[in-house]
Structures are given as structure tokens and as C-alpha cells.
Amino acid sequence: MDTLEDLASRIPGDELFLLMGSDSLSDFQLGGCRSHCELATPLVVHRGGTESPDWSALEELVSPERLAEIARMAVGFPAVEISSSEMRNRIGLGRSIRYFVPRAVEEYIRHQRLYQRADA
């Protein structure tokens, strides 16, 4: 069963949101996305320094009023100038990743000794 359908059936009447990056909008029409839009409101995160979201991908899935509402709720997110491979490299070298990830994530990575180099 689809995760979103399962969740909606477990908490009927609650408002659900489907969090996605703006780069995912172009692929959103694939599959059963119409039902996703009926079960949850797409909440689009737009990363700073990238092109604005292409809302046309949702035009055939929702009404113009709903599309305007979805676009109004878009979340802006500042560009983070670090890649995941650079993060793993920093960890492997024993360098701090503080301020790049939440403190709980930093602690989990440290306690689990993730991304540690064999020679470290």
C-alpha cells in the first residue's frame, strides 16, 4: 500500500503535507500523483540560488485555485554551499560538521562512527 494512503487512512481528517524539493516537481506527474495531491498538499521547498519552481507540472493535477495556494505556501531555503561528499570528507578527516547539520545528527554520526576513515 502506498505510504501516503496508509497514513491518510490512519489519521482521517488530519491535513497532510507532502514535502518535496522544487527540483522534484518536473517528475511529479509520473505515477499516481493526482491521488497524492488529493491526499496531501504538496509543500515545495525552493533552494536559494536555483531557478524558481516550475508550477506547470501541477497544472493538470489540481485546480488553478489550489495551485495558487500551493505556490503561496512554498518554502524558501538558503543555499548551503557544501555537498554530501564534502561532508563525508570532513568527517573522515576529523573536521567539524557543526552548523551544517542539526546537533542530533552530528552526535549520531559521531557516536556511530559513521564515515570514519580506516587510517584515522
CSV table of N, CA and C in Angstrom, one decimal:
chain,number,residue,atom,x,y,z
A,1,MET,N,0.8,-1.2,0.0
A,1,MET,CA,0.0,0.0,0.0
A,1,MET,C,0.9,1.2,0.0
A,2,ASP,N,0.5,2.2,-0.7
A,2,ASP,CA,1.2,3.5,-0.8
A,2,ASP,C,1.3,4.1,0.6
A,3,THR,N,2.5,4.6,1.0
A,3,THR,CA,2.7,5.2,2.3
A,3,THR,C,1.7,6.3,2.6
A,4,LEU,N,1.5,7.2,1.7
A,4,LEU,CA,0.6,8.3,1.9
A,4,LEU,C,-0.8,7.9,2.1
A,5,GLU,N,-1.3,6.9,1.3
A,5,GLU,CA,-2.6,6.4,1.5
A,5,GLU,C,-2.8,5.7,2.9
A,6,ASP,N,-1.7,5.0,3.3
A,6,ASP,CA,-1.8,4.3,4.6
A,6,ASP,C,-1.8,5.4,5.7
A,7,LEU,N,-1.0,6.4,5.6
A,7,LEU,CA,-1.0,7.4,6.6
A,7,LEU,C,-2.4,8.2,6.7
A,8,ALA,N,-2.9,8.5,5.5
A,8,ALA,CA,-4.2,9.2,5.5
A,8,ALA,C,-5.3,8.3,6.1
A,9,SER,N,-5.2,7.0,5.9
A,9,SER,CA,-6.3,6.1,6.5
A,9,SER,C,-6.1,6.0,8.0
A,10,ARG,N,-4.9,6.2,8.5
A,10,ARG,CA,-4.6,6.1,10.0
A,10,ARG,C,-5.1,7.3,10.7
A,11,ILE,N,-5.0,8.5,10.0
A,11,ILE,CA,-5.4,9.7,10.7
A,11,ILE,C,-6.4,10.5,9.8
A,12,PRO,N,-7.5,10.0,9.6
A,12,PRO,CA,-8.5,10.6,8.8
A,12,PRO,C,-8.9,12.0,9.3
A,13,GLY,N,-9.1,12.9,8.4
A,13,GLY,CA,-9.4,14.3,8.8
A,13,GLY,C,-8.3,15.2,9.1
A,14,ASP,N,-7.1,14.6,9.3
A,14,ASP,CA,-5.9,15.5,9.5
A,14,ASP,C,-5.4,16.0,8.2
A,15,GLU,N,-4.9,17.2,8.2
A,15,GLU,CA,-4.3,17.8,7.0
A,15,GLU,C,-2.9,17.3,6.8
A,16,LEU,N,-2.6,16.7,5.7
A,16,LEU,CA,-1.2,16.2,5.4
A,16,LEU,C,-0.5,17.0,4.4
A,17,PHE,N,0.8,17.0,4.5
A,17,PHE,CA,1.6,17.8,3.5
A,17,PHE,C,2.7,16.8,3.0
A,18,LEU,N,3.0,17.0,1.7
A,18,LEU,CA,4.0,16.2,1.0
A,18,LEU,C,5.2,17.1,0.7
A,19,LEU,N,6.2,17.0,1.5
A,19,LEU,CA,7.4,17.8,1.4
A,19,LEU,C,8.2,17.3,0.3
A,20,MET,N,8.6,18.3,-0.6
A,20,MET,CA,9.4,17.9,-1.8
A,20,MET,C,10.3,19.1,-2.2
A,21,GLY,N,11.4,18.8,-2.8
A,21,GLY,CA,12.2,19.9,-3.3
A,21,GLY,C,11.7,20.4,-4.7
A,22,SER,N,11.9,21.6,-5.0
A,22,SER,CA,11.3,22.2,-6.2
A,22,SER,C,11.9,21.4,-7.5
A,23,ASP,N,13.0,20.8,-7.4
A,23,ASP,CA,13.6,20.0,-8.5
A,23,ASP,C,12.8,18.8,-8.7
A,24,SER,N,12.0,18.3,-7.8
A,24,SER,CA,11.1,17.1,-7.9
A,24,SER,C,9.8,17.4,-8.7
A,25,LEU,N,9.5,18.7,-8.8
A,25,LEU,CA,8.2,19.0,-9.4
A,25,LEU,C,8.1,18.5,-10.9
A,26,SER,N,9.2,18.5,-11.6
A,26,SER,CA,9.1,18.1,-13.0
A,26,SER,C,8.8,16.6,-13.2
A,27,ASP,N,9.1,15.8,-12.1
A,27,ASP,CA,8.8,14.4,-12.2
A,27,ASP,C,7.5,14.0,-11.5
A,28,PHE,N,6.8,15.0,-11.0
A,28,PHE,CA,5.7,14.8,-10.1
A,28,PHE,C,4.5,14.2,-10.9
A,29,GLN,N,4.4,14.5,-12.1
A,29,GLN,CA,3.2,14.0,-12.9
A,29,GLN,C,3.3,12.5,-13.1
A,30,LEU,N,4.4,11.9,-12.9
A,30,LEU,CA,4.6,10.4,-13.1
A,30,LEU,C,3.8,9.7,-12.0
A,31,GLY,N,3.3,8.5,-12.4
A,31,GLY,CA,2.6,7.7,-11.4
A,31,GLY,C,1.3,8.2,-10.9
A,32,GLY,N,0.9,7.9,-9.7
A,32,GLY,CA,-0.4,8.3,-9.2
A,32,GLY,C,-0.4,9.6,-8.4
A,33,CYS,N,0.2,10.6,-9.0
A,33,CYS,CA,0.4,11.9,-8.3
A,33,CYS,C,-0.9,12.6,-8.1
A,34,ARG,N,-1.9,12.4,-9.0
A,34,ARG,CA,-3.2,13.1,-8.8
A,34,ARG,C,-3.7,12.7,-7.4
A,35,SER,N,-3.7,11.4,-7.1
A,35,SER,CA,-4.2,11.0,-5.8
A,35,SER,C,-3.3,11.5,-4.6
A,36,HIS,N,-2.0,11.7,-4.9
A,36,HIS,CA,-1.2,12.3,-3.8
A,36,HIS,C,-1.6,13.7,-3.5
A,37,CYS,N,-2.0,14.5,-4.6
A,37,CYS,CA,-2.4,15.9,-4.4
A,37,CYS,C,-3.8,15.9,-3.7
A,38,GLU,N,-4.6,14.8,-3.8
A,38,GLU,CA,-5.9,14.8,-3.1
A,38,GLU,C,-5.7,14.4,-1.7
A,39,LEU,N,-4.7,13.6,-1.4
A,39,LEU,CA,-4.4,13.2,0.0
A,39,LEU,C,-3.6,14.2,0.8
A,40,ALA,N,-2.7,14.9,0.1
A,40,ALA,CA,-1.8,15.8,0.9
A,40,ALA,C,-1.6,17.0,0.0
A,41,THR,N,-1.2,18.1,0.7
A,41,THR,CA,-0.8,19.3,0.0
A,41,THR,C,0.7,19.3,-0.3
A,42,PRO,N,1.1,19.4,-1.6
A,42,PRO,CA,2.5,19.4,-1.9
A,42,PRO,C,3.1,20.7,-1.2
A,43,LEU,N,4.1,20.5,-0.4
A,43,LEU,CA,4.8,21.7,0.2
A,43,LEU,C,6.2,21.7,-0.4
A,44,VAL,N,6.4,22.7,-1.3
A,44,VAL,CA,7.6,22.7,-2.1
A,44,VAL,C,8.7,23.6,-1.5
A,45,VAL,N,9.8,23.0,-1.4
A,45,VAL,CA,11.0,23.8,-0.8
A,45,VAL,C,11.9,24.2,-2.0
A,46,HIS,N,12.1,25.5,-2.0
A,46,HIS,CA,12.9,26.1,-3.1
A,46,HIS,C,14.2,26.5,-2.5
A,47,ARG,N,15.3,25.9,-3.0
A,47,ARG,CA,16.6,26.2,-2.5
A,47,ARG,C,17.1,27.5,-3.2
A,48,GLY,N,17.7,28.4,-2.4
A,48,GLY,CA,18.2,29.6,-2.9
A,48,GLY,C,19.3,29.4,-3.9
A,49,GLY,N,19.4,30.3,-4.9
A,49,GLY,CA,20.4,30.1,-5.9
A,49,GLY,C,20.0,29.2,-7.0
A,50,THR,N,18.8,28.7,-7.0
A,50,THR,CA,18.3,27.8,-8.1
A,50,THR,C,17.2,28.5,-8.7
A,51,GLU,N,16.8,27.9,-9.9
A,51,GLU,CA,15.6,28.5,-10.6
A,51,GLU,C,14.4,28.4,-9.8
A,52,SER,N,13.4,29.3,-10.0
A,52,SER,CA,12.1,29.2,-9.4
A,52,SER,C,11.4,27.9,-9.7
A,53,PRO,N,10.5,27.4,-8.8
A,53,PRO,CA,9.8,26.2,-9.2
A,53,PRO,C,9.0,26.3,-10.4
A,54,ASP,N,8.9,25.2,-11.2
A,54,ASP,CA,8.1,25.2,-12.4
A,54,ASP,C,6.7,24.6,-12.0
A,55,TRP,N,5.8,25.5,-11.7
A,55,TRP,CA,4.5,25.0,-11.2
A,55,TRP,C,3.6,24.4,-12.3
A,56,SER,N,4.0,24.4,-13.5
A,56,SER,CA,3.2,23.9,-14.6
A,56,SER,C,3.1,22.4,-14.5
A,57,ALA,N,4.0,21.7,-13.7
A,57,ALA,CA,3.9,20.3,-13.5
A,57,ALA,C,2.6,19.9,-12.7
A,58,LEU,N,2.1,20.8,-12.0
A,58,LEU,CA,0.9,20.6,-11.2
A,58,LEU,C,-0.4,21.0,-11.8
A,59,GLU,N,-0.3,21.7,-13.0
A,59,GLU,CA,-1.5,22.3,-13.6
A,59,GLU,C,-2.6,21.3,-14.0
A,60,GLU,N,-2.2,20.1,-14.4
A,60,GLU,CA,-3.1,19.1,-14.8
A,60,GLU,C,-3.6,18.3,-13.6
A,61,LEU,N,-3.0,18.5,-12.4
A,61,LEU,CA,-3.3,17.7,-11.2
A,61,LEU,C,-4.3,18.4,-10.2
A,62,VAL,N,-4.2,19.7,-10.2
A,62,VAL,CA,-5.0,20.5,-9.2
A,62,VAL,C,-5.7,21.7,-9.9
A,63,SER,N,-6.7,22.2,-9.3
A,63,SER,CA,-7.4,23.4,-9.8
A,63,SER,C,-6.5,24.6,-9.8
A,64,PRO,N,-6.8,25.6,-10.6
A,64,PRO,CA,-5.9,26.8,-10.5
A,64,PRO,C,-5.9,27.5,-9.1
A,65,GLU,N,-7.0,27.4,-8.4
A,65,GLU,CA,-7.0,28.0,-7.0
A,65,GLU,C,-6.1,27.2,-6.1
A,66,ARG,N,-6.2,25.9,-6.2
A,66,ARG,CA,-5.3,25.0,-5.4
A,66,ARG,C,-3.8,25.2,-5.7
A,67,LEU,N,-3.6,25.4,-7.0
A,67,LEU,CA,-2.2,25.6,-7.5
A,67,LEU,C,-1.7,26.9,-6.9
A,68,ALA,N,-2.5,28.0,-6.9
A,68,ALA,CA,-2.1,29.3,-6.3
A,68,ALA,C,-1.8,29.1,-4.8
A,69,GLU,N,-2.6,28.3,-4.1
A,69,GLU,CA,-2.4,28.1,-2.7
A,69,GLU,C,-1.1,27.4,-2.5
A,70,ILE,N,-0.8,26.3,-3.3
A,70,ILE,CA,0.4,25.6,-3.1
A,70,ILE,C,1.6,26.5,-3.4
A,71,ALA,N,1.5,27.3,-4.4
A,71,ALA,CA,2.6,28.2,-4.7
A,71,ALA,C,2.9,29.2,-3.6
A,72,ARG,N,1.8,29.7,-3.0
A,72,ARG,CA,1.9,30.7,-1.8
A,72,ARG,C,2.6,30.0,-0.6
A,73,MET,N,2.4,28.7,-0.5
A,73,MET,CA,3.0,28.1,0.7
A,73,MET,C,4.4,27.6,0.5
A,74,ALA,N,5.0,27.8,-0.7
A,74,ALA,CA,6.3,27.3,-1.0
A,74,ALA,C,7.3,27.9,0.1
A,75,VAL,N,8.2,27.1,0.4
A,75,VAL,CA,9.2,27.4,1.5
A,75,VAL,C,10.5,27.7,0.8
A,76,GLY,N,11.1,28.9,1.1
A,76,GLY,CA,12.4,29.3,0.7
A,76,GLY,C,13.4,28.7,1.6
A,77,PHE,N,14.5,28.3,1.1
A,77,PHE,CA,15.6,27.7,1.9
A,77,PHE,C,16.9,28.2,1.4
A,78,PRO,N,17.7,28.7,2.3
A,78,PRO,CA,19.0,29.3,1.8
A,78,PRO,C,19.9,28.2,1.2
A,79,ALA,N,20.7,28.6,0.2
A,79,ALA,CA,21.6,27.7,-0.4
A,79,ALA,C,22.7,27.4,0.6
A,80,VAL,N,23.1,26.1,0.7
A,80,VAL,CA,24.1,25.6,1.6
A,80,VAL,C,25.3,25.2,0.6
A,81,GLU,N,26.4,25.9,0.8
A,81,GLU,CA,27.5,25.7,-0.1
A,81,GLU,C,28.4,24.5,0.3
A,82,ILE,N,27.8,23.3,0.5
A,82,ILE,CA,28.6,22.2,0.8
A,82,ILE,C,27.9,20.9,0.3
A,83,SER,N,28.6,20.0,-0.3
A,83,SER,CA,28.0,18.8,-0.8
A,83,SER,C,28.1,17.7,0.2
A,84,SER,N,27.3,16.6,0.0
A,84,SER,CA,27.3,15.5,0.9
A,84,SER,C,28.7,14.8,0.9
A,85,SER,N,29.3,14.8,-0.3
A,85,SER,CA,30.6,14.1,-0.3
A,85,SER,C,31.6,15.0,0.4
A,86,GLU,N,31.5,16.3,0.4
A,86,GLU,CA,32.4,17.2,1.2
A,86,GLU,C,32.1,17.0,2.7
A,87,MET,N,30.9,16.7,3.1
A,87,MET,CA,30.5,16.5,4.5
A,87,MET,C,31.2,15.2,4.9
A,88,ARG,N,31.1,14.1,4.1
A,88,ARG,CA,31.7,12.8,4.5
A,88,ARG,C,33.2,13.0,4.6
A,89,ASN,N,33.8,13.8,3.7
A,89,ASN,CA,35.2,14.0,3.7
A,89,ASN,C,35.7,14.7,5.0
A,90,ARG,N,34.9,15.7,5.3
A,90,ARG,CA,35.2,16.5,6.6
A,90,ARG,C,35.2,15.5,7.8
A,91,ILE,N,34.1,14.7,7.8
A,91,ILE,CA,34.0,13.8,9.0
A,91,ILE,C,35.2,12.8,8.9
A,92,GLY,N,35.5,12.3,7.8
A,92,GLY,CA,36.7,11.3,7.6
A,92,GLY,C,38.0,11.9,8.1
A,93,LEU,N,38.1,13.3,7.9
A,93,LEU,CA,39.4,13.9,8.3
A,93,LEU,C,39.3,14.4,9.8
A,94,GLY,N,38.2,14.1,10.4
A,94,GLY,CA,38.0,14.6,11.8
A,94,GLY,C,37.7,16.0,12.0
A,95,ARG,N,37.2,16.7,10.9
A,95,ARG,CA,36.8,18.1,11.0
A,95,ARG,C,35.4,18.2,11.4
A,96,SER,N,35.0,19.3,11.9
A,96,SER,CA,33.7,19.6,12.4
A,96,SER,C,32.7,19.7,11.3
A,97,ILE,N,31.4,19.2,11.6
A,97,ILE,CA,30.3,19.5,10.7
A,97,ILE,C,29.2,20.3,11.4
A,98,ARG,N,29.6,20.9,12.5
A,98,ARG,CA,28.7,21.7,13.3
A,98,ARG,C,28.2,22.8,12.4
A,99,TYR,N,27.0,23.2,12.5
A,99,TYR,CA,26.3,24.2,11.8
A,99,TYR,C,25.9,23.8,10.3
A,100,PHE,N,26.4,22.6,9.9
A,100,PHE,CA,26.0,22.1,8.6
A,100,PHE,C,24.8,21.1,8.8
A,101,VAL,N,24.7,20.5,10.0
A,101,VAL,CA,23.7,19.5,10.2
A,101,VAL,C,23.1,19.8,11.6
A,102,PRO,N,21.9,19.4,12.0
A,102,PRO,CA,21.4,19.6,13.3
A,102,PRO,C,22.3,18.8,14.3
A,103,ARG,N,22.4,19.4,15.5
A,103,ARG,CA,23.2,18.8,16.6
A,103,ARG,C,23.0,17.3,16.8
A,104,ALA,N,21.7,16.9,16.8
A,104,ALA,CA,21.4,15.5,17.0
A,104,ALA,C,22.0,14.6,15.9
A,105,VAL,N,22.0,15.1,14.7
A,105,VAL,CA,22.6,14.4,13.6
A,105,VAL,C,24.1,14.3,13.7
A,106,GLU,N,24.7,15.4,14.1
A,106,GLU,CA,26.2,15.4,14.4
A,106,GLU,C,26.6,14.4,15.4
A,107,GLU,N,25.8,14.4,16.5
A,107,GLU,CA,26.0,13.4,17.6
A,107,GLU,C,25.9,12.0,17.2
A,108,TYR,N,24.8,11.7,16.4
A,108,TYR,CA,24.6,10.3,15.9
A,108,TYR,C,25.7,9.9,15.1
A,109,ILE,N,26.2,10.7,14.2
A,109,ILE,CA,27.3,10.4,13.3
A,109,ILE,C,28.5,10.1,14.1
A,110,ARG,N,28.8,10.9,15.1
A,110,ARG,CA,30.0,10.7,15.9
A,110,ARG,C,29.9,9.5,16.7
A,111,HIS,N,28.7,9.2,17.4
A,111,HIS,CA,28.6,8.0,18.2
A,111,HIS,C,28.6,6.7,17.4
A,112,GLN,N,28.1,6.8,16.2
A,112,GLN,CA,28.0,5.6,15.4
A,112,GLN,C,29.3,5.4,14.6
A,113,ARG,N,30.2,6.4,14.7
A,113,ARG,CA,31.5,6.4,14.0
A,113,ARG,C,31.3,6.2,12.5
A,114,LEU,N,30.3,6.9,11.9
A,114,LEU,CA,30.0,6.9,10.5
A,114,LEU,C,31.0,7.7,9.7
A,115,TYR,N,31.3,7.2,8.5
A,115,TYR,CA,32.2,7.9,7.6
A,115,TYR,C,33.6,8.1,8.1
A,116,GLN,N,34.0,7.3,9.1
A,116,GLN,CA,35.4,7.3,9.6
A,116,GLN,C,36.3,6.6,8.6
A,117,ARG,N,37.4,7.1,8.4
A,117,ARG,CA,38.4,6.5,7.6
A,117,ARG,C,39.2,5.4,8.4
A,118,ALA,N,39.6,4.4,7.7
A,118,ALA,CA,40.3,3.3,8.3
A,118,ALA,C,41.6,3.8,8.9
A,119,ASP,N,42.2,4.8,8.3
A,119,ASP,CA,43.5,5.2,8.7
A,119,ASP,C,43.5,6.3,9.8
A,120,ALA,N,42.2,6.7,10.2
A,120,ALA,CA,42.0,7.8,11.1
A,120,ALA,C,42.1,7.3,12.5
